[in-house]
PDB file of C-alpha atoms in Angstrom:
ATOM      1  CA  UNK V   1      58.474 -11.508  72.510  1.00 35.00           C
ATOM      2  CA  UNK V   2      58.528  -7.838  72.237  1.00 37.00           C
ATOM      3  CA  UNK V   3      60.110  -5.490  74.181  1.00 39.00           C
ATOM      4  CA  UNK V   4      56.566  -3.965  75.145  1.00 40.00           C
ATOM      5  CA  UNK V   5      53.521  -5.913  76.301  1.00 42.00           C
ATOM      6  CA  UNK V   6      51.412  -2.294  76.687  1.00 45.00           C
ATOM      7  CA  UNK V   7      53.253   0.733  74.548  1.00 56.00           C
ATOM      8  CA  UNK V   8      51.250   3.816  76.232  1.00 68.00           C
ATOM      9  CA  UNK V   9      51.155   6.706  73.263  1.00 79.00           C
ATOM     10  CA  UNK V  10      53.715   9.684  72.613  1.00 85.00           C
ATOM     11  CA  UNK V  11      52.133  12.775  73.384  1.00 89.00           C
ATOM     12  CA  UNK V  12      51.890  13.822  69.994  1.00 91.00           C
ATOM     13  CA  UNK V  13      49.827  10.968  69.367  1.00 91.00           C
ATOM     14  CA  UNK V  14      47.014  11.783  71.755  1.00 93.00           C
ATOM     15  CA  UNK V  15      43.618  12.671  71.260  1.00 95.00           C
ATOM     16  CA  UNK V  16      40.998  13.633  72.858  1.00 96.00           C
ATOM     17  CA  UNK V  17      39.249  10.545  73.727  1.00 94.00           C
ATOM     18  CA  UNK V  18      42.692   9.163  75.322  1.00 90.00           C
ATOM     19  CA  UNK V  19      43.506   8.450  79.023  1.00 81.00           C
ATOM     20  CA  UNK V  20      44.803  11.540  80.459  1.00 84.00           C
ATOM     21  CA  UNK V  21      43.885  13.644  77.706  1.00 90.00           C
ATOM     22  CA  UNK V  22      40.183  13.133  78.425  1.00 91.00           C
ATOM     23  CA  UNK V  23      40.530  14.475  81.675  1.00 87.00           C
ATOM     24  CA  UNK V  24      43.098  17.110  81.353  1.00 89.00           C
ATOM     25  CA  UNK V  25      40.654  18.754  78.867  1.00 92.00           C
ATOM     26  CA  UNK V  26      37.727  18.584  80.712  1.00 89.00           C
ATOM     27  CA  UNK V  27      39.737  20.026  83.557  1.00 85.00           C
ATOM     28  CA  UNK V  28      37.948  23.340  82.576  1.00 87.00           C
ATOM     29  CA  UNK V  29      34.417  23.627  83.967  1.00 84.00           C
ATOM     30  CA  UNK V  30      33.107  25.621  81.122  1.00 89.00           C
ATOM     31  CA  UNK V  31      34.114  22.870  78.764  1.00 92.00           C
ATOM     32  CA  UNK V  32      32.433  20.196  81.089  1.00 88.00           C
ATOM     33  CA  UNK V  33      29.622  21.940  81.507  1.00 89.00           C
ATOM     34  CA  UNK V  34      28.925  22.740  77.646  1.00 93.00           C
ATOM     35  CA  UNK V  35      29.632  18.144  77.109  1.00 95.00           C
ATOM     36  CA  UNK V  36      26.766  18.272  79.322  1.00 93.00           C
ATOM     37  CA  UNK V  37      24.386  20.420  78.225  1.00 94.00           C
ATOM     38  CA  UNK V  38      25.445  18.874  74.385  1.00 96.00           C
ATOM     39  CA  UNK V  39      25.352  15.056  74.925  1.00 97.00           C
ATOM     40  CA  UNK V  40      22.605  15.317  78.328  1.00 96.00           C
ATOM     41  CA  UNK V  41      20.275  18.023  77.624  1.00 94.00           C
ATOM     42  CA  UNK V  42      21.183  19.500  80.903  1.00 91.00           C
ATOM     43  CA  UNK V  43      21.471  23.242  81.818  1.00 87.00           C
ATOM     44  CA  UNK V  44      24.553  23.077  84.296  1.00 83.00           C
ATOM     45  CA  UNK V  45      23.888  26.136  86.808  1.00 77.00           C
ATOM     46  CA  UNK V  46      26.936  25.981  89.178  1.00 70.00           C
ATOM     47  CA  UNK V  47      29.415  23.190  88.567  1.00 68.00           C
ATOM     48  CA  UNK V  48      31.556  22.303  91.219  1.00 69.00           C
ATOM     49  CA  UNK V  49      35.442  21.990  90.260  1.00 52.00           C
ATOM     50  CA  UNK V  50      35.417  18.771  88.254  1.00 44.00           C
ATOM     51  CA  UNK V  51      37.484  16.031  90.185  1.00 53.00           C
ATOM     52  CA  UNK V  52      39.869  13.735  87.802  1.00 48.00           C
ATOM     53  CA  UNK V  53      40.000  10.394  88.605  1.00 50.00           C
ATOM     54  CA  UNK V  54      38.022  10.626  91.723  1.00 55.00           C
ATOM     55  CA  UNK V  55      38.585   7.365  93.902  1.00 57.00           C
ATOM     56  CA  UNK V  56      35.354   6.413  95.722  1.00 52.00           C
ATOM     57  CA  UNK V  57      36.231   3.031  98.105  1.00 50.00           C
ATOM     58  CA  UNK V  58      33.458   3.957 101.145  1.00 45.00           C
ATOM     59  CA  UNK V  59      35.134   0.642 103.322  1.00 41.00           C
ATOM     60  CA  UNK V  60      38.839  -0.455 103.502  1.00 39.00           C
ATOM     61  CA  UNK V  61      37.556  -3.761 102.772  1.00 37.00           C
ATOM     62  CA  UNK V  62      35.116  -2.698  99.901  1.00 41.00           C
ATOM     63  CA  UNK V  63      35.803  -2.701  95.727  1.00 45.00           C
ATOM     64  CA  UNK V  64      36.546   0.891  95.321  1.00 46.00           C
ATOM     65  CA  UNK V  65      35.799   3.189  91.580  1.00 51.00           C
ATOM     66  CA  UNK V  66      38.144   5.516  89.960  1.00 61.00           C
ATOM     67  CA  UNK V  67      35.492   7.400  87.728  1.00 67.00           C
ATOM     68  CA  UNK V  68      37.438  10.104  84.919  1.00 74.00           C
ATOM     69  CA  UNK V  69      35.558  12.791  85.719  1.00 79.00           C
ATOM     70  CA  UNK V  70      32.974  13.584  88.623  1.00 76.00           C
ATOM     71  CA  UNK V  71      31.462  16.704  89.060  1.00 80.00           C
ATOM     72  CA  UNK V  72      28.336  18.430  91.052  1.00 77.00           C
ATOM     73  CA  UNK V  73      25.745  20.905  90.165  1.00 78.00           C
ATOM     74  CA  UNK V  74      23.304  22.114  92.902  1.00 78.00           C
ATOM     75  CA  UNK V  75      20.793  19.621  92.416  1.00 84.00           C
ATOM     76  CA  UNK V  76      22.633  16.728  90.459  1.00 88.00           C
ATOM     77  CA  UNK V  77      25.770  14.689  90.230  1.00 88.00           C
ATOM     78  CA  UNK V  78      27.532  14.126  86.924  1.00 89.00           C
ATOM     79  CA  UNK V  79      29.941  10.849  85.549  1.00 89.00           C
ATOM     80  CA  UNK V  80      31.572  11.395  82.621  1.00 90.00           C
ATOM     81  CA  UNK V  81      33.697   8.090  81.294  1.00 91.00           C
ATOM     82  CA  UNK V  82      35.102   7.734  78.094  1.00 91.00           C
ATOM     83  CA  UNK V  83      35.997   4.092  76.598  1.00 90.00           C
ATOM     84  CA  UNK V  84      38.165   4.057  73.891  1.00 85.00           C
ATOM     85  CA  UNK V  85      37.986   0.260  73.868  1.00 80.00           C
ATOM     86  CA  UNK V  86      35.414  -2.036  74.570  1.00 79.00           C
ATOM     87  CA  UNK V  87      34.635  -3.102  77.915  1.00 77.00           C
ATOM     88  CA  UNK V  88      33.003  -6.149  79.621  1.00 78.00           C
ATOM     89  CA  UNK V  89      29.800  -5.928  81.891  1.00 84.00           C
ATOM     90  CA  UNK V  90      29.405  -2.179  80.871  1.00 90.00           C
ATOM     91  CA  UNK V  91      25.946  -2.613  82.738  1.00 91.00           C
ATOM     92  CA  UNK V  92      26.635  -3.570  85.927  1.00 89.00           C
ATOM     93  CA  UNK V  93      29.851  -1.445  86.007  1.00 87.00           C
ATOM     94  CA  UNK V  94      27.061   1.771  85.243  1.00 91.00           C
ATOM     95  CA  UNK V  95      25.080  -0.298  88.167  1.00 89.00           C
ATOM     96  CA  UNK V  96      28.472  -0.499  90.543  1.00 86.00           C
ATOM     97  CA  UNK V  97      29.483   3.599  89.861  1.00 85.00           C
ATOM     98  CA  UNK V  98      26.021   4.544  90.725  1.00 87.00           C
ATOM     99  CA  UNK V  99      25.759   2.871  94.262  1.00 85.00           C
ATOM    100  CA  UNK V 100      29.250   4.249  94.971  1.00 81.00           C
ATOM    101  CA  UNK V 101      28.492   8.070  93.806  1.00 82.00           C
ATOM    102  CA  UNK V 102      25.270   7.486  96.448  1.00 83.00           C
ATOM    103  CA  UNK V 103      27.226   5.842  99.255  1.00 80.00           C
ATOM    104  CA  UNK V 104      29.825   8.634  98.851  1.00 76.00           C
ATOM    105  CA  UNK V 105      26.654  10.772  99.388  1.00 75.00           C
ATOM    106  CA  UNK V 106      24.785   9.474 101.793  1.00 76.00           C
ATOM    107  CA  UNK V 107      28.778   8.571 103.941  1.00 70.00           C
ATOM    108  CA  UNK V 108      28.986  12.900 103.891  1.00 67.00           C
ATOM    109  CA  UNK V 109      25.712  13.432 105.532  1.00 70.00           C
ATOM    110  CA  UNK V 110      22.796  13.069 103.302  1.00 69.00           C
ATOM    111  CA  UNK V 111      19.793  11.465 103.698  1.00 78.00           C
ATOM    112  CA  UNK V 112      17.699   9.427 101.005  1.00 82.00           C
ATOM    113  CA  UNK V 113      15.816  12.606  99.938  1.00 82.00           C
ATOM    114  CA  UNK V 114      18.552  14.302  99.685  1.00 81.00           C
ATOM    115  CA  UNK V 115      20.092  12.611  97.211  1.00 85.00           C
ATOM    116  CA  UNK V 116      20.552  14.386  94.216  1.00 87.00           C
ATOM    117  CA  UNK V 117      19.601  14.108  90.625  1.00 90.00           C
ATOM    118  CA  UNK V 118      22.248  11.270  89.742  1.00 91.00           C
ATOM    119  CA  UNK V 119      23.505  10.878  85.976  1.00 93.00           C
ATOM    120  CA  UNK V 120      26.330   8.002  84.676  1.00 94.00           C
ATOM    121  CA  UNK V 121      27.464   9.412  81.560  1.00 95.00           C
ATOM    122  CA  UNK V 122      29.455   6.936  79.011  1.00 95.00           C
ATOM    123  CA  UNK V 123      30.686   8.100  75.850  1.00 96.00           C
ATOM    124  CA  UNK V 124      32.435   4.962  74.122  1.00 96.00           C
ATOM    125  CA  UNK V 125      33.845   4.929  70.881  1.00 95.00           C
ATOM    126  CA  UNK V 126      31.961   1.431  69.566  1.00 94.00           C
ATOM    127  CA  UNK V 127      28.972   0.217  70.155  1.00 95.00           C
ATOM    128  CA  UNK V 128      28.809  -1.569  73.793  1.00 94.00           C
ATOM    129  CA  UNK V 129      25.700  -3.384  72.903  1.00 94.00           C
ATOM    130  CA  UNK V 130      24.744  -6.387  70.555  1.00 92.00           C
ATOM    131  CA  UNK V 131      22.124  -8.785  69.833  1.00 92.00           C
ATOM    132  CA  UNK V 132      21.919 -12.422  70.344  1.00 92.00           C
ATOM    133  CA  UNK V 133      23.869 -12.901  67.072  1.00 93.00           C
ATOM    134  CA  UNK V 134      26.765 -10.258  68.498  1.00 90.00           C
ATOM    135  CA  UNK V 135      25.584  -7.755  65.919  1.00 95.00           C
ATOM    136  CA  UNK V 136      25.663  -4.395  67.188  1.00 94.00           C
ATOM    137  CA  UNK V 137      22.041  -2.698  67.261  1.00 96.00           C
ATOM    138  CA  UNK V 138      24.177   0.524  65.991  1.00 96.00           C
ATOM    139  CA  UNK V 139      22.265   3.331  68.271  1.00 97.00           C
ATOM    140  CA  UNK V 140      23.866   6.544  68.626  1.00 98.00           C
ATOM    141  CA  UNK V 141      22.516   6.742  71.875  1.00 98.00           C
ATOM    142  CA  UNK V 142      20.568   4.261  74.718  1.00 97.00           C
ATOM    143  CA  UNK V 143      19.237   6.244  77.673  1.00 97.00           C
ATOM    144  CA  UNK V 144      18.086   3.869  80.811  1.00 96.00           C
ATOM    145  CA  UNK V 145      16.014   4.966  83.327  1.00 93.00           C
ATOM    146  CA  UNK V 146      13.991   2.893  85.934  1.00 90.00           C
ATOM    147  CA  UNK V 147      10.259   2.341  84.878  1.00 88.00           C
ATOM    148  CA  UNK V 148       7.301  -0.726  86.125  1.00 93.00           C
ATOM    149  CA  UNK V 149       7.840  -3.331  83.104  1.00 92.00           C
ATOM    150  CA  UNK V 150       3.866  -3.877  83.884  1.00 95.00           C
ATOM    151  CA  UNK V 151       3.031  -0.478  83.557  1.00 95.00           C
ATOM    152  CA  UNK V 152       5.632   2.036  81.347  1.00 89.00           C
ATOM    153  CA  UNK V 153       3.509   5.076  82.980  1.00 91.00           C
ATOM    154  CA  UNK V 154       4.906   4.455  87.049  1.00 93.00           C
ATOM    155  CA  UNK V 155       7.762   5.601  87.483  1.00 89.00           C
ATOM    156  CA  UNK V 156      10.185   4.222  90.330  1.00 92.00           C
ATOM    157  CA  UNK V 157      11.465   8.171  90.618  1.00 91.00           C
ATOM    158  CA  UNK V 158      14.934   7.258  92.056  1.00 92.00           C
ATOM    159  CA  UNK V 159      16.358  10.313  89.970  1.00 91.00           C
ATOM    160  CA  UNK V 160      19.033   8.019  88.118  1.00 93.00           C
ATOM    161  CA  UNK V 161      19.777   8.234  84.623  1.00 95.00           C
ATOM    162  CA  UNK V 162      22.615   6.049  82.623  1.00 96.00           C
ATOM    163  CA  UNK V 163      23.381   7.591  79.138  1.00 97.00           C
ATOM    164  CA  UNK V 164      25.732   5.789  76.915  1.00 97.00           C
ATOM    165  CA  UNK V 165      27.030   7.109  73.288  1.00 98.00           C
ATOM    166  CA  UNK V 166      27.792   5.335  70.620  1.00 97.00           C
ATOM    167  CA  UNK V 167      30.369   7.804  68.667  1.00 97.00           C
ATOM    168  CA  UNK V 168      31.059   5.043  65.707  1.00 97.00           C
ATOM    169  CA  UNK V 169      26.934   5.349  65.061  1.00 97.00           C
ATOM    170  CA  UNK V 170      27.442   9.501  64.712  1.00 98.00           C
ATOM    171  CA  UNK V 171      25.554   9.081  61.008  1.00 97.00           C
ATOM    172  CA  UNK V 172      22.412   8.421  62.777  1.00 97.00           C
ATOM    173  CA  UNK V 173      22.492  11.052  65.462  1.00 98.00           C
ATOM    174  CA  UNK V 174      19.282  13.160  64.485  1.00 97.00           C
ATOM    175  CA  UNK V 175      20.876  16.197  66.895  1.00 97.00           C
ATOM    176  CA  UNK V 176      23.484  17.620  64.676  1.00 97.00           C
ATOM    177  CA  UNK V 177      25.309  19.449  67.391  1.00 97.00           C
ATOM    178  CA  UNK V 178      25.568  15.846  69.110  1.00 98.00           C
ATOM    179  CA  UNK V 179      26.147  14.613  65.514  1.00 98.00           C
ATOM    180  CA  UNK V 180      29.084  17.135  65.136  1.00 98.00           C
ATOM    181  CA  UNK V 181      30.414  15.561  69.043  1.00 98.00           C
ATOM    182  CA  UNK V 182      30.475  12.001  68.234  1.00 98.00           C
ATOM    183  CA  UNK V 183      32.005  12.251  64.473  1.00 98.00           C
ATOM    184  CA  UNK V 184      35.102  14.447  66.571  1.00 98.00           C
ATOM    185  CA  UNK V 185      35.204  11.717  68.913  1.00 97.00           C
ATOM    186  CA  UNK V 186      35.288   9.215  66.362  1.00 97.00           C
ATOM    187  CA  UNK V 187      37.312  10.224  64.106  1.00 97.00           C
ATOM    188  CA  UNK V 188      39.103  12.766  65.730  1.00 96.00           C
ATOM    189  CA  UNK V 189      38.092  15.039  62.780  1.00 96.00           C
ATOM    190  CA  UNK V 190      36.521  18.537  64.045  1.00 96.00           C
ATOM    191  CA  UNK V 191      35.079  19.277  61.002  1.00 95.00           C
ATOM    192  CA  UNK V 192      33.218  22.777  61.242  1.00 95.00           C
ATOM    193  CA  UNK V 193      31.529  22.703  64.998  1.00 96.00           C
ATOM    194  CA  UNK V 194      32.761  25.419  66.861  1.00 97.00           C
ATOM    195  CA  UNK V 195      32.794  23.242  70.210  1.00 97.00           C
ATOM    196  CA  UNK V 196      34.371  20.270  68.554  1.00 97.00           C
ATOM    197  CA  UNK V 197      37.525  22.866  67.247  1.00 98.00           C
ATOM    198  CA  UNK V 198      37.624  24.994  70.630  1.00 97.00           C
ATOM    199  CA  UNK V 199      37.916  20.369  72.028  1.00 97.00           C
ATOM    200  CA  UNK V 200      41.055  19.659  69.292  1.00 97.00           C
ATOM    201  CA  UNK V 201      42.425  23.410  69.942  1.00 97.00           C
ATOM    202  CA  UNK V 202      43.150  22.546  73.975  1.00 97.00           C
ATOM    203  CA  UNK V 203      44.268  19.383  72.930  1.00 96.00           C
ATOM    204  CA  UNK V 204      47.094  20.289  70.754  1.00 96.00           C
ATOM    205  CA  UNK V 205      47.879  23.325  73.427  1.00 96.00           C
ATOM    206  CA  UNK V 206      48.142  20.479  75.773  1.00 95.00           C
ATOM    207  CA  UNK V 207      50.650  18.625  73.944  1.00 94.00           C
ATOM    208  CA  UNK V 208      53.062  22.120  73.846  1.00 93.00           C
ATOM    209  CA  UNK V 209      52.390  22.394  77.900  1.00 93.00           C
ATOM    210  CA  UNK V 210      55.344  21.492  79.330  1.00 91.00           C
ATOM    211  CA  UNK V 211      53.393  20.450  82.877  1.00 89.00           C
ATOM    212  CA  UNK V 212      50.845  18.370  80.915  1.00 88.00           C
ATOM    213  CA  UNK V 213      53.828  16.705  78.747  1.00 86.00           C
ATOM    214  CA  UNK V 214      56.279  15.795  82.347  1.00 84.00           C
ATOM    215  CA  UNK V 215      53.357  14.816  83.953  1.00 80.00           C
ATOM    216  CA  UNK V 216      52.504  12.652  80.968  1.00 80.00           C
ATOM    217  CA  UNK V 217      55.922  11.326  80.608  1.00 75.00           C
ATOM    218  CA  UNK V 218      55.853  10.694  84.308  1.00 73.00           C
ATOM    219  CA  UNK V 219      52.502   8.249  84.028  1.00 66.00           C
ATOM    220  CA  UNK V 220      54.515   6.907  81.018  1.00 63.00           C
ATOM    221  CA  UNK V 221      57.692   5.840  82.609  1.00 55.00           C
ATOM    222  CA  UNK V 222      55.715   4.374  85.662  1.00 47.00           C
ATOM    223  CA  UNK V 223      53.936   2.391  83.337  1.00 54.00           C
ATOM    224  CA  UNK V 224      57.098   0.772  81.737  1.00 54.00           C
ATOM    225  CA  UNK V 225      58.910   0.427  85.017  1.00 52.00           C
ATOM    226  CA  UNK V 226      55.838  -2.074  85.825  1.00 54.00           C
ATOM    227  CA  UNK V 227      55.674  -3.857  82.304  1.00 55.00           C
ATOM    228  CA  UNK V 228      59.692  -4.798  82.626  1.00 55.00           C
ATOM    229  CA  UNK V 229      58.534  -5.984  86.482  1.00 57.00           C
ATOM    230  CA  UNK V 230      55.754  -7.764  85.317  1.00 57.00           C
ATOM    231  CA  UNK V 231      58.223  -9.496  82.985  1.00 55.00           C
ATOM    232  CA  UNK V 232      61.117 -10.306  85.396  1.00 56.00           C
ATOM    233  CA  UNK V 233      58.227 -12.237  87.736  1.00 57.00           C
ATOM    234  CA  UNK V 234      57.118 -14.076  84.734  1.00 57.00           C
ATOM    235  CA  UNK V 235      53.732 -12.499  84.207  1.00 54.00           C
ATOM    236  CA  UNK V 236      53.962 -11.780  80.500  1.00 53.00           C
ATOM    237  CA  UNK V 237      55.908 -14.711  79.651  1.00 55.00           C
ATOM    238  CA  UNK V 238      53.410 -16.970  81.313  1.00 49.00           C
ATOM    239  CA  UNK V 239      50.583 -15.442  79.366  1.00 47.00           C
ATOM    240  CA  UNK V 240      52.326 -16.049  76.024  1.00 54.00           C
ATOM    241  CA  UNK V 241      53.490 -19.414  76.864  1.00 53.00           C
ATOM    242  CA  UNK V 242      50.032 -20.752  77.959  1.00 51.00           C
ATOM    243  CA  UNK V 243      50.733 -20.890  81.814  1.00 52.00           C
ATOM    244  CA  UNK V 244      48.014 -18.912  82.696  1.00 65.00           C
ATOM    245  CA  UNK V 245      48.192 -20.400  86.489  1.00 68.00           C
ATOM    246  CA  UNK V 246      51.901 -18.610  87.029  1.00 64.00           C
ATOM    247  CA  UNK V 247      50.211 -15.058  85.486  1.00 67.00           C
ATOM    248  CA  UNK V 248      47.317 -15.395  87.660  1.00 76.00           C
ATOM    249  CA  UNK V 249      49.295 -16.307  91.284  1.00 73.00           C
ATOM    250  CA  UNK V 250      51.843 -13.336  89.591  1.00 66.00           C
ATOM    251  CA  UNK V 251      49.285 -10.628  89.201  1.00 76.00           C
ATOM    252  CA  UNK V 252      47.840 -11.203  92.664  1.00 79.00           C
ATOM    253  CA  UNK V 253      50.792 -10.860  94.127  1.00 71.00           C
ATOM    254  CA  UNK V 254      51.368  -7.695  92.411  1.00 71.00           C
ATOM    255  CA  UNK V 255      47.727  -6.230  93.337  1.00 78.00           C
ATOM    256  CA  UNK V 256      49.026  -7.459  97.331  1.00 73.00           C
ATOM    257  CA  UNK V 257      51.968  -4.885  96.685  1.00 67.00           C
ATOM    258  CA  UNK V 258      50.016  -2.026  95.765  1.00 70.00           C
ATOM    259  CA  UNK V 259      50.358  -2.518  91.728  1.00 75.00           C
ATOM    260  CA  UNK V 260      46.696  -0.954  89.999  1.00 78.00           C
ATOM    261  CA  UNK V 261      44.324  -2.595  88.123  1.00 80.00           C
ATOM    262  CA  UNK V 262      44.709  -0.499  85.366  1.00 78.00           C
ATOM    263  CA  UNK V 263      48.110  -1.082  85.022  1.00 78.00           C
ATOM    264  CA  UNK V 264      48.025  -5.054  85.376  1.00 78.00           C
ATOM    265  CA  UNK V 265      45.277  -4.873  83.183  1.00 76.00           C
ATOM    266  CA  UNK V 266      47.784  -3.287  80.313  1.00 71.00           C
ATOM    267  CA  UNK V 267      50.343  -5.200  81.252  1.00 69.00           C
ATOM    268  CA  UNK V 268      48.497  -8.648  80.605  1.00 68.00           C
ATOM    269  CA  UNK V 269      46.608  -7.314  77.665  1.00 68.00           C
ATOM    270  CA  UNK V 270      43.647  -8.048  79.635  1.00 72.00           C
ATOM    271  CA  UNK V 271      40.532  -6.598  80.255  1.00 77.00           C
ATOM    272  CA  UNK V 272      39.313  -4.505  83.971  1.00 81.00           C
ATOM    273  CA  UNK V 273      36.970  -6.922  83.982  1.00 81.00           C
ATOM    274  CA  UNK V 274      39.200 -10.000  83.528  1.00 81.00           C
ATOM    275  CA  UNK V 275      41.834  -8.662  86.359  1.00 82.00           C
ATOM    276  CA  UNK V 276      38.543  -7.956  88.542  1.00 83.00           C
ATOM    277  CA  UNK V 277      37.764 -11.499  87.877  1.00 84.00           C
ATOM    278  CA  UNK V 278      41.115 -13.084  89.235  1.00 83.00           C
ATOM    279  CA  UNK V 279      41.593 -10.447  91.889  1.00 82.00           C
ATOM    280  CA  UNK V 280      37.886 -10.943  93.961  1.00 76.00           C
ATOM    281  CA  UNK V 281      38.430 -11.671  97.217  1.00 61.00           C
ATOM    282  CA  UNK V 282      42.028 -10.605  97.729  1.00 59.00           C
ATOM    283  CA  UNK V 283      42.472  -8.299 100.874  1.00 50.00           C
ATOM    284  CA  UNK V 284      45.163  -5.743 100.730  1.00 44.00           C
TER     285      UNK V 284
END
């Protein structure tokens, strides 16, 4: 076996579209608000402080959502995920982050008309969606809103939108300055857009940042100390040997002592979804 099950990247190696880097660079409201206006069409008038990794869990006994970056404009409320790898069930997680971002709302106050404008923004670096044969249908972008299937014309007007990019399908984005994006974000190639270079510049000044690199190597080493855990109680050994009963009683024993999803997740080379699967129903 080797000595890692999950080898989290150097810092050099980051990119933009990587966990931590994603959010450290959007840390900037100017920079969140101009993704916005690029990739939703949106003029942002006063953005709220974006919060990283916001944790929404409404009940101590309900699933909570850690969304990458959440942020609020007078009249609207903005998710922003990024998926560098594919992801199970990306519709009913949108589904799942949208009735937590209202609960959060309504829990603070609000009543049903004042809900604001709400918008689930994925930006995911293959295509999430595929055809009865699994072939991709290779959009560069699928917008859903909520309309009467016997009449396109009524609208149900609950103010939601779900927006999902498709960066490896940047050829066929008719917008070039959302063309310009999604090639950067696929390929990690700025290429001539000004926004795209000002994105790669604050990366690489990231990487020099001596805060952003400890705090980096911090998530790093946490990561590890968990993988070499996971491997004393048997986890990844049980995966690789076919005992998939031993990983499963393993990880929930792990989620019962405070251990993330994320984290099992990487450690058993599994999907969110997967760990979600074997964890339902646990109480902490």
């Amino acid at each position: 076996m080797s000595d890692s099950i999950y080898r989290r990247k150097t810092v050099d190696e980051l990119t933009f579209t990587d966990d931590g880097m994603f959010q450290a660079v959007l840390r900037n409201p100017e920079i969140c608000a101009e993704l916005i206006e690029r990739l939703l069409h949106l003029k942002v008038k006063n953005v709220e402080y974006p919060e990283l990794e916001k944790q929404i869990a409404p009940y101590y006994s309900t699933k909570g959502v850690r969304l990458d970056v959440y942020l609020k404009d007078d009249d609207k409320i903005i998710d922003i995920e990024i998926q560098s790898y594919p992801q199970e069930a990306l519709g009913k997680r949108t589904r799942y982050y949208q009735s937590m971002i209202d609960m959060d709302s309504l829990m603070k106050g609000q009543d049903y008309p004042e809900l604001k404008d709400s918008y689930i923004l994925f930006i995911c670096k293959q295509d999430p969606f595929k055809d009865d044969d699994d072939k991709p249908f290779e959009l560069s972008c699928y917008t859903f809103r909520n309309i009467c299937e016997e009449n396109a014309g009524v609208k149900l007007n609950d103010n939601s939108v779900k927006v999902i990019y498709n960066a490896s399908a940047y050829e066929k984005e008719a917008d070039e300055r959302i063309r310009n994006l999604l090639k950067f974000i696929s390929t990690n190639e700025p290429g001539k857009d000004d926004f795209s270079n000002r994105l790669s510049s604050i990366v690489e000044k990231l990487k020099e940042n001596e805060e952003f690199r400890s705090d980096y190597a911090a998530m790093n080493l946490h990561d590890r100390d968990i993988q070499r855990a996971a491997r004393r109680e048997g986890i990844a050994e049980g995966i690789e040997q076919g005992a998939r009963e031993t990983a499963i009683e393993n990880a929930k024993n792990f989620y019962k002592n405070g251990v993330s999803k994320e984290i099992i997740a990487k450690s058993l080379n599994m999907s969110l979804d997967e760990v979600d699967a074997i964890l339902e129903g646990i109480d902490i």
